[in-house]
Coordinates of C-alpha atoms and ligand atoms in Angstrom, one line a residue:
M476 CA -251.2 20.4 -57.9
S477 CA -251.2 22.6 -61.0
I478 CA -248.7 23.6 -63.7
L479 CA -248.5 27.4 -64.2
L480 CA -248.0 28.6 -67.8
T481 CA -246.7 32.2 -68.0
G482 CA -247.7 33.5 -71.4
G483 CA -249.9 30.4 -71.8
A484 CA -252.3 32.1 -74.3
G485 CA -249.5 32.5 -76.8
F486 CA -248.7 30.4 -79.8
I487 CA -246.4 27.8 -78.1
G488 CA -248.1 28.2 -74.7
S489 CA -251.7 27.5 -76.0
H490 CA -250.5 24.3 -77.9
T491 CA -248.6 23.2 -74.8
A492 CA -251.8 23.8 -72.7
V493 CA -253.7 21.3 -74.9
E494 CA -251.0 18.6 -74.6
L495 CA -250.7 19.1 -70.8
I496 CA -254.5 18.8 -70.3
S497 CA -254.5 15.7 -72.6
A498 CA -251.7 14.2 -70.4
G499 CA -253.8 14.7 -67.3
Y500 CA -252.3 17.8 -65.8
D501 CA -254.2 20.7 -64.2
I502 CA -253.0 24.0 -65.6
V503 CA -253.2 27.7 -64.7
I504 CA -252.5 30.3 -67.3
V505 CA -251.1 33.8 -66.6
D506 CA -251.1 36.2 -69.6
N507 CA -251.3 39.9 -70.1
F508 CA -252.5 39.4 -73.7
S509 CA -249.9 41.8 -75.0
N510 CA -249.0 39.4 -77.8
S511 CA -252.0 37.0 -77.6
S512 CA -255.8 37.1 -77.4
K513 CA -258.3 36.2 -74.7
E514 CA -260.2 34.3 -77.5
V515 CA -257.5 31.6 -77.2
L516 CA -259.0 30.6 -73.9
N517 CA -262.4 30.0 -75.5
R518 CA -260.7 28.0 -78.3
L519 CA -258.9 25.9 -75.6
K520 CA -262.2 25.1 -73.9
V521 CA -263.6 23.9 -77.2
I522 CA -260.5 21.7 -77.9
T523 CA -260.1 20.3 -74.4
G524 CA -263.7 20.4 -73.1
K525 CA -262.3 22.2 -70.0
K526 CA -262.7 25.7 -68.8
I527 CA -259.2 27.2 -68.5
H528 CA -258.2 28.7 -65.1
F529 CA -256.5 31.9 -66.0
Y530 CA -255.3 35.2 -64.6
N531 CA -255.1 38.4 -66.8
G532 CA -252.0 40.2 -65.6
S533 CA -248.2 40.7 -66.0
I534 CA -245.5 38.6 -64.4
L535 CA -243.8 42.0 -63.7
D536 CA -246.5 42.7 -61.1
K537 CA -245.2 40.9 -58.0
V538 CA -248.4 41.4 -56.0
F539 CA -250.5 40.0 -58.8
L540 CA -248.2 37.0 -59.2
N541 CA -248.0 36.3 -55.5
N542 CA -251.7 36.1 -55.4
V543 CA -251.7 33.5 -58.2
F544 CA -249.4 31.4 -56.2
Y545 CA -251.5 31.9 -53.0
E546 CA -254.7 30.9 -54.7
N547 CA -253.2 27.8 -56.5
D548 CA -251.1 24.9 -55.5
I549 CA -248.4 25.3 -58.1
E550 CA -246.1 22.3 -58.6
A551 CA -244.1 23.7 -61.6
V552 CA -243.9 26.6 -63.9
I553 CA -243.5 26.6 -67.7
H554 CA -242.2 30.1 -68.5
F555 CA -243.3 31.3 -72.0
A556 CA -244.0 35.0 -71.2
A557 CA -241.6 37.1 -73.2
Y558 CA -241.4 39.5 -76.1
K559 CA -239.8 37.7 -79.1
A560 CA -239.4 40.0 -82.1
V561 CA -235.7 40.2 -83.0
G562 CA -236.0 43.4 -85.0
E563 CA -238.1 45.2 -82.4
S564 CA -235.6 44.2 -79.7
V565 CA -232.8 46.1 -81.6
E566 CA -235.0 49.2 -81.8
Q567 CA -236.3 49.0 -78.2
P568 CA -233.7 47.1 -76.1
L569 CA -235.0 48.4 -72.7
K570 CA -238.5 47.1 -73.5
Y571 CA -237.0 43.6 -74.0
Y572 CA -234.5 43.6 -71.1
S573 CA -237.2 45.0 -68.7
N574 CA -240.0 42.6 -69.7
N575 CA -238.0 39.4 -70.4
L576 CA -235.3 39.7 -67.7
T577 CA -237.1 41.5 -64.9
G578 CA -240.2 39.5 -65.5
T579 CA -238.2 36.3 -65.0
L580 CA -236.5 37.7 -61.9
V581 CA -239.9 38.6 -60.3
L582 CA -241.2 35.1 -61.2
L583 CA -238.2 33.4 -59.6
E584 CA -238.6 35.5 -56.4
V585 CA -242.2 34.6 -56.1
M586 CA -241.5 30.9 -56.8
R587 CA -238.9 31.0 -54.0
N588 CA -241.3 32.6 -51.6
H589 CA -243.8 29.8 -52.3
H590 CA -241.2 27.0 -52.3
V591 CA -241.9 26.1 -56.0
N592 CA -238.7 24.5 -57.3
H593 CA -239.5 23.3 -60.8
I594 CA -239.3 25.5 -63.9
V595 CA -239.2 24.8 -67.7
F596 CA -237.9 27.7 -69.7
S597 CA -238.9 28.7 -73.3
S598 CA -235.4 29.3 -74.7
S599 CA -234.4 29.4 -78.4
A600 CA -231.9 28.2 -80.9
T601 CA -231.1 31.9 -81.3
V602 CA -228.6 31.3 -78.4
Y603 CA -226.3 29.4 -80.7
G604 CA -225.5 32.8 -82.4
M605 CA -223.9 33.2 -85.8
D606 CA -220.6 31.2 -85.4
N607 CA -221.7 27.7 -84.5
I608 CA -222.0 25.1 -87.3
S609 CA -225.1 22.9 -87.7
P610 CA -226.1 20.3 -86.5
L611 CA -226.1 22.2 -83.2
T612 CA -225.5 20.4 -80.0
E613 CA -226.4 21.6 -76.5
N614 CA -222.8 21.8 -75.3
L615 CA -221.9 24.6 -77.8
K616 CA -221.0 28.1 -76.6
T617 CA -223.9 30.4 -76.5
S618 CA -224.0 34.0 -77.8
A619 CA -226.3 36.5 -79.3
T620 CA -226.5 39.2 -82.0
N621 CA -229.5 41.1 -80.7
P622 CA -231.2 42.1 -77.4
Y623 CA -233.9 39.4 -77.7
G624 CA -231.2 36.7 -78.1
Y625 CA -229.2 38.2 -75.2
T626 CA -232.3 37.9 -73.0
K627 CA -232.5 34.2 -73.8
V628 CA -228.8 33.6 -73.1
M629 CA -229.0 35.6 -69.9
I630 CA -232.1 33.9 -68.6
E631 CA -230.6 30.4 -69.3
Q632 CA -227.6 31.5 -67.2
I633 CA -229.8 33.0 -64.4
L634 CA -231.7 29.7 -64.1
T635 CA -228.6 27.6 -64.2
D636 CA -227.0 29.7 -61.4
V637 CA -230.2 29.5 -59.3
A638 CA -230.3 25.8 -59.7
F639 CA -226.6 25.6 -58.6
A640 CA -227.2 27.7 -55.5
N641 CA -230.5 26.0 -54.5
K642 CA -230.0 22.2 -54.6
E643 CA -233.8 21.7 -54.5
M644 CA -234.3 23.6 -57.8
S645 CA -235.0 21.8 -61.1
V646 CA -234.4 23.9 -64.2
T647 CA -234.9 22.8 -67.8
N648 CA -233.9 25.1 -70.7
L649 CA -235.7 24.2 -74.0
R650 CA -234.1 25.6 -77.1
Y651 CA -236.8 25.8 -79.8
F652 CA -235.8 25.8 -83.4
N653 CA -238.4 27.2 -85.9
P654 CA -241.9 26.4 -84.5
I655 CA -244.6 26.4 -87.2
G656 CA -248.0 24.8 -88.0
A657 CA -251.1 24.7 -85.9
H658 CA -253.4 22.3 -84.0
E659 CA -255.3 20.0 -86.4
S660 CA -258.6 21.6 -85.4
G661 CA -257.5 24.9 -87.0
L662 CA -258.9 26.6 -83.8
I663 CA -255.5 27.8 -82.5
G664 CA -252.4 28.9 -84.4
E665 CA -249.8 31.6 -84.9
A666 CA -251.3 35.0 -84.9
P667 CA -248.6 37.6 -85.2
N668 CA -249.5 41.3 -84.6
G669 CA -249.2 43.3 -87.8
T670 CA -247.1 42.1 -90.7
P671 CA -245.4 38.8 -89.9
N672 CA -241.6 38.7 -89.4
N673 CA -241.4 35.0 -89.7
L674 CA -241.6 33.0 -92.9
V675 CA -244.6 30.7 -92.5
P676 CA -247.2 33.2 -91.3
Y677 CA -246.0 35.4 -94.2
I678 CA -246.4 32.6 -96.7
S679 CA -249.9 31.9 -95.3
Q680 CA -251.0 35.5 -95.6
V681 CA -249.7 35.7 -99.2
A682 CA -251.6 32.5 -100.0
I683 CA -254.9 33.9 -98.6
G684 CA -254.4 37.2 -100.4
K685 CA -253.7 39.5 -97.4
L686 CA -250.2 40.2 -98.7
K687 CA -249.1 40.6 -102.3
E688 CA -246.0 38.4 -102.5
L689 CA -243.3 36.8 -100.4
S690 CA -239.9 38.5 -100.3
I691 CA -237.2 35.7 -100.2
F692 CA -234.3 37.3 -98.3
G693 CA -231.4 36.1 -100.3
N694 CA -230.8 33.2 -102.7
D695 CA -227.0 33.3 -102.7
Y696 CA -226.3 31.5 -99.5
D697 CA -224.1 28.4 -99.4
T698 CA -227.1 26.0 -99.3
P699 CA -228.5 23.5 -101.9
D700 CA -230.8 26.1 -103.6
G701 CA -229.2 29.3 -102.2
T702 CA -232.0 30.2 -99.8
G703 CA -231.9 30.0 -96.0
V704 CA -232.1 26.5 -94.4
R705 CA -233.9 26.1 -91.0
D706 CA -235.1 23.3 -88.7
Y707 CA -238.9 23.8 -88.8
I708 CA -240.7 21.9 -86.1
H709 CA -244.5 21.4 -85.8
V710 CA -245.8 23.3 -82.8
V711 CA -247.7 20.2 -81.6
D712 CA -244.5 18.2 -81.6
L713 CA -242.9 21.1 -79.7
A714 CA -245.8 21.1 -77.2
K715 CA -245.4 17.3 -76.6
G716 CA -241.7 18.0 -76.1
H717 CA -242.7 20.3 -73.2
V718 CA -244.7 17.5 -71.6
A719 CA -241.8 15.1 -71.8
A720 CA -239.4 17.8 -70.4
L721 CA -241.8 18.6 -67.5
K722 CA -242.0 14.9 -66.6
N723 CA -238.2 14.7 -66.6
N724 CA -237.9 18.0 -64.6
L725 CA -240.3 16.8 -61.9
K726 CA -238.2 13.7 -61.3
N727 CA -234.9 15.6 -61.1
T728 CA -233.0 18.5 -59.5
G729 CA -230.2 20.6 -61.1
S730 CA -230.3 22.1 -64.6
A731 CA -230.7 20.6 -68.0
V732 CA -230.8 21.9 -71.6
F733 CA -232.4 20.3 -74.6
N734 CA -232.8 21.1 -78.3
L735 CA -236.3 20.8 -79.5
G736 CA -235.9 20.5 -83.3
T737 CA -236.4 17.8 -85.9
G738 CA -232.7 17.5 -86.8
H739 CA -233.5 18.3 -90.4
G740 CA -233.2 21.6 -92.4
Y741 CA -235.5 22.8 -95.1
S742 CA -234.9 25.8 -97.4
V743 CA -237.2 28.7 -98.0
L744 CA -237.9 27.5 -101.5
E745 CA -238.7 24.0 -100.3
L746 CA -241.3 25.4 -97.9
V747 CA -242.9 27.5 -100.6
K748 CA -243.0 24.6 -103.0
T749 CA -244.4 22.2 -100.3
F750 CA -247.0 24.7 -99.1
E751 CA -248.3 25.2 -102.7
E752 CA -248.4 21.5 -103.5
V753 CA -250.1 20.4 -100.3
N754 CA -252.7 23.2 -100.2
H755 CA -253.2 23.7 -104.0
V756 CA -252.5 27.4 -103.6
S757 CA -250.1 29.9 -105.2
V758 CA -247.4 31.8 -103.2
P759 CA -245.9 34.4 -105.6
F760 CA -242.4 35.5 -104.5
V761 CA -239.5 37.8 -105.4
I762 CA -235.9 37.4 -104.5
K763 CA -234.6 40.3 -102.3
D764 CA -231.3 41.0 -100.6
R765 CA -230.3 39.0 -97.5
R766 CA -231.9 40.1 -94.2
A767 CA -229.4 41.5 -91.7
G768 CA -228.5 39.0 -89.0
D769 CA -229.7 35.9 -90.9
I770 CA -227.4 32.9 -91.2
A771 CA -227.3 30.4 -94.0
T772 CA -228.1 27.2 -92.2
C773 CA -229.4 26.3 -88.7
Y774 CA -230.7 22.9 -87.6
A775 CA -230.6 20.8 -84.5
D776 CA -228.8 17.7 -83.3
S777 CA -231.9 16.5 -81.4
S778 CA -230.4 13.2 -80.1
K779 CA -230.2 14.3 -76.5
A780 CA -234.0 14.9 -76.2
K781 CA -234.5 11.5 -77.8
E782 CA -232.1 9.7 -75.4
V783 CA -233.1 11.5 -72.2
L784 CA -236.7 12.6 -72.7
D785 CA -237.7 9.8 -75.1
W786 CA -239.1 12.5 -77.4
T787 CA -238.7 13.0 -81.1
A788 CA -240.6 15.2 -83.5
E789 CA -243.0 13.1 -85.6
K790 CA -244.8 15.4 -88.0
T791 CA -243.7 16.0 -91.6
L792 CA -243.2 19.2 -93.5
Q793 CA -246.4 18.4 -95.4
D794 CA -248.2 18.2 -92.0
M795 CA -246.8 21.5 -91.0
M796 CA -247.8 23.2 -94.2
R797 CA -251.3 21.7 -94.2
D798 CA -252.0 22.7 -90.6
S799 CA -250.6 26.2 -91.1
W800 CA -252.9 26.7 -94.1
R801 CA -256.0 25.3 -92.3
W802 CA -255.4 27.7 -89.4
Q803 CA -254.9 30.7 -91.7
S804 CA -257.8 29.9 -94.0
K805 CA -260.2 29.4 -91.0
N806 CA -258.9 32.5 -89.3
P807 CA -258.0 35.1 -91.9
N808 CA -257.6 37.7 -89.2
G809 CA -256.2 35.6 -86.5
Y810 CA -258.2 35.8 -83.3
Q811 CA -259.7 39.1 -84.3
S812 CA -263.4 38.5 -85.0
Ligands
WQD1429 C1 -236.7 31.7 -91.6 C2 -236.1 31.8 -93.0 C3 -235.3 34.0 -93.6 C4 -239.3 35.8 -93.7 C5 -236.6 33.6 -86.0 C6 -236.0 34.2 -84.8 C7 -235.7 33.1 -83.8 C8 -236.9 32.3 -83.5 C9 -237.6 31.8 -84.8 C10 -237.9 33.1 -81.5 C11 -234.8 32.6 -93.0 C12 -236.4 33.6 -94.5 C13 -238.2 34.9 -93.6 C14 -239.5 36.4 -95.0 C15 -237.7 35.1 -95.9 N1 -237.9 33.1 -82.8 N2 -237.5 34.6 -94.7 N3 -238.8 36.0 -96.0 O1 -235.0 34.1 -88.6 O2 -234.8 31.5 -88.6 O3 -235.8 32.7 -86.6 O4 -237.8 32.9 -85.6 O5 -237.3 32.4 -80.7 O6 -235.2 33.7 -82.6 O7 -234.7 34.7 -85.2 O8 -237.1 32.6 -88.7 O9 -239.1 32.6 -90.1 O10 -237.9 34.8 -89.7 O11 -236.9 33.1 -91.2 O12 -237.1 34.8 -96.9 O13 -240.5 37.2 -95.2 O14 -237.0 32.4 -93.9 O15 -234.2 34.7 -94.3 O16 -233.9 32.0 -94.0 P1 -235.6 32.7 -88.2 P2 -237.8 33.3 -89.9

């Protein structure tokens, strides 16, 4: 029996692949490499010592996906494949609804055809919207402020409805907070296409000299130092959370939702200071206006994952900054040679 990782060559998917293999699972990766690199598979072989069984293709291609299920004895799916740039989703909503929603619907149909009833979904804290107050708990009303966020809200609902209709289904929605860091080997990490939207890859590229300075979007928020506060979680802790969630999913039916965060918020300035101190580098910055759509503070109540999954994040902010820098300095151009 194998675990299928859609989008398994991506940032979260590749780190989850390492932890699944380490936990003794056989995995199959499906990826169209639209936001990842085939080189990741070579890196995974070096880290795990195992040749990765993968298929290069899109989950939108039903014939292709059916074949993957025909050729492999799939026990469960961890569904990472999606576009995830908030700003791009506002400019190109149809690209996001088509890829993220239709891709999921094709996947669910193929799973049904092959009687595969277990799915863990890569959701996001973005579903908590702008109005909920941190610490955020899983029972809060979900909403969105952009097409990317709406696809996460809608897919969570689709999965919950499917699990209600088919009593053999087991659905786990995992709401990630802010995944950062990299595997300790420095062989896999976050490799955004073009100029990074997210804070830590941007900090890393300033530190290595690829970018001139960091723009800090607003220092007039109602936070301890005025800059935005987020729940940054090490991607390896997040990956281990997927293994814990999969084990729980395989033992149950119905639908479940869990926050995967540390339960602690750090500000932009705290990250910059920690990154500089831990790595002995400089990160010049300028204060700019707030970024549209940003909220002041967002962090998890992660107690449910602790109680039900027996999982908590263990790595420190210093670990996250050190591992981010190791990945960036060993791979100045990401996976491009
Ligand atoms: C973090 C903080 C910014 C960049 C996003 C998505 C969310 C999820 C995680 C997928 C904020 C500040 C950032 C910069 C800055 N992705 N910042 N200068 O916005 O919390 O969440 O990524 O699921 O859906 O919305 O993460 O890293 O973009 O921003 O000052 O150049 O850093 O204002 O306070 P965010 P982020």
